[in-house]
Coordinates of C-alpha atoms in Angstrom, one line a residue:
X13 CA 108.3 77.1 120.1
X14 CA 110.6 80.0 120.5
X15 CA 110.6 82.7 117.9
X16 CA 113.6 85.0 117.6
X17 CA 112.7 88.7 118.1
X18 CA 115.1 91.3 116.9
X19 CA 115.1 94.8 115.6
X20 CA 113.8 94.9 112.1
X21 CA 112.2 91.5 112.2
X22 CA 108.5 91.0 112.8
X23 CA 107.9 87.4 114.0
X24 CA 104.2 87.7 113.0
X25 CA 104.9 88.2 109.3
X26 CA 105.0 85.2 107.1
X27 CA 107.6 85.7 104.4
X28 CA 105.5 83.8 102.0
X29 CA 102.4 86.1 102.4
X30 CA 102.5 88.4 99.4
X31 CA 99.6 90.5 100.7
X32 CA 101.8 92.3 103.2
X33 CA 103.7 94.3 100.7
X34 CA 100.7 95.7 98.9
X35 CA 100.0 99.4 99.1
X36 CA 96.4 100.5 99.7
X37 CA 94.6 102.3 96.9
X38 CA 94.0 106.1 96.9
X39 CA 92.7 107.2 100.2
X40 CA 92.3 110.3 102.4
X41 CA 93.0 110.9 106.1
X42 CA 90.8 113.6 107.7
X43 CA 92.2 114.9 111.0
X44 CA 89.9 116.8 113.3
X45 CA 91.7 119.1 115.6
X46 CA 94.7 119.2 113.3
X47 CA 96.3 122.3 114.9
X48 CA 97.2 120.6 118.1
X49 CA 100.4 119.1 119.4
X50 CA 99.5 115.5 118.7
X51 CA 98.9 116.3 115.1
X52 CA 102.1 118.4 114.7
X53 CA 104.4 116.1 116.6
X54 CA 103.1 112.7 115.7
X55 CA 100.3 112.4 113.1
X56 CA 101.7 114.6 110.3
X57 CA 105.2 113.3 110.6
X58 CA 103.9 109.7 110.6
X59 CA 102.0 110.4 107.4
X60 CA 105.1 111.8 105.8
X61 CA 107.2 108.8 107.0
X62 CA 104.7 106.4 105.5
X63 CA 104.9 108.3 102.2
X64 CA 108.6 108.5 102.3
X65 CA 108.8 104.7 102.8
X66 CA 106.6 104.2 99.8
X67 CA 103.7 102.9 101.9
X68 CA 101.1 105.5 100.8
X69 CA 99.5 105.6 97.4
X70 CA 100.2 108.5 95.0
X71 CA 96.6 109.5 95.3
X72 CA 96.7 109.9 99.1
X73 CA 95.2 113.1 100.5
X74 CA 95.5 114.7 104.0
X75 CA 92.7 116.9 105.1
X76 CA 92.9 119.1 108.2
X77 CA 89.8 120.3 110.0
X78 CA 90.0 123.0 112.7
X79 CA 88.7 126.4 113.7
X80 CA 91.6 128.3 112.2
X81 CA 90.9 130.5 109.2
X82 CA 93.5 128.9 107.0
X83 CA 93.8 128.3 103.3
X84 CA 95.2 125.0 102.0
X85 CA 98.6 126.7 101.6
X86 CA 98.6 127.8 105.2
X87 CA 97.9 124.2 106.4
X88 CA 100.5 122.9 104.0
X89 CA 103.1 125.2 105.6
X90 CA 102.2 123.8 109.0
X91 CA 102.5 120.3 107.8
X92 CA 105.9 121.1 106.2
X93 CA 107.3 122.6 109.4
X94 CA 106.0 119.6 111.5
X95 CA 107.5 117.1 109.0
X96 CA 110.9 118.9 108.9
X97 CA 111.0 119.0 112.7
X98 CA 109.5 115.7 113.8
X99 CA 109.7 113.1 110.9
X100 CA 111.8 110.0 111.6
X101 CA 112.9 109.6 108.0
X102 CA 115.2 111.8 106.0
X103 CA 113.3 114.7 104.3
X104 CA 113.1 114.2 100.6
X105 CA 111.7 117.0 98.4
X106 CA 110.1 114.5 95.9
X107 CA 108.1 112.9 98.7
X108 CA 107.0 116.2 100.0
X109 CA 105.9 117.4 96.5
X110 CA 103.8 114.2 96.1
X111 CA 102.2 114.6 99.5
X112 CA 101.6 118.3 99.0
X113 CA 99.3 117.7 96.0
X114 CA 96.7 116.1 98.3
X115 CA 96.8 118.5 101.2
X116 CA 93.6 120.3 102.0
X117 CA 92.2 122.3 104.9
X118 CA 88.6 122.9 106.0
X119 CA 87.9 125.6 108.6
X120 CA 85.0 124.8 110.8
X121 CA 83.3 124.3 114.1
X122 CA 81.9 121.1 115.5
X123 CA 78.5 122.6 116.3
X124 CA 78.1 124.1 112.8
X125 CA 76.4 121.9 110.1
X126 CA 77.8 124.2 107.4
X127 CA 81.3 123.2 108.5
X128 CA 80.5 119.6 107.9
X129 CA 79.0 120.4 104.5
X130 CA 82.3 122.1 103.5
X131 CA 84.1 119.0 104.7
X132 CA 81.9 116.8 102.7
X133 CA 82.4 118.9 99.6
X134 CA 86.1 118.8 100.1
X135 CA 86.3 115.0 100.4
X136 CA 83.9 114.5 97.5
X137 CA 86.2 116.7 95.4
X138 CA 89.1 114.6 96.4
X139 CA 87.2 111.5 95.3
X140 CA 87.4 112.9 91.8
X141 CA 90.8 114.7 91.9
X142 CA 92.8 112.1 93.8
X143 CA 90.7 109.0 93.0
X144 CA 89.9 108.3 96.7
X145 CA 86.4 107.0 95.8
X146 CA 85.0 107.3 99.3
X147 CA 88.1 105.7 100.9
X148 CA 88.4 108.1 103.9
X149 CA 89.7 107.6 107.4
X150 CA 88.8 110.0 110.2
X151 CA 91.0 110.8 113.2
X152 CA 89.7 112.8 116.2
X153 CA 92.7 114.6 117.6
X154 CA 90.6 116.6 120.0
X155 CA 89.9 116.6 123.7
X156 CA 86.6 114.9 124.7
X157 CA 84.9 118.1 125.9
X158 CA 85.1 119.5 122.3
X159 CA 82.8 116.9 120.8
X160 CA 79.2 118.0 121.0
X161 CA 76.9 115.8 123.1
X162 CA 74.8 114.7 120.1
X163 CA 77.7 113.1 118.3

């Protein structure tokens, strides 16, 4: 059987499947190595695009983890600039304000247990503030040599 393939049409989607349009519950994405090019050019803009299309829940949180000595506001400014420059959807202030509420940054090193304790405290606080309830995804946007051998 031949299935028509065209832009904007996904032949794998069954139009009668109502599950496809559901949005996940509150969740957090933790990006390790968030200060690199991949994060700035692809990951952060993709997160914004998902939010802009209404595909992220209002309780979504974005957590950056890197060696920089940044506050949440510093990281938010980096995300803002990346989104303005690289997002594929039109910038909307209301989408940005919603996303901004869940942006956090944790400064740390991979070989420092205290850094991971700070990260844990941050995501546990998000569980309460944003309702993420342990629903976290982790993305390693780092070169292989950065990860300690014991990981």
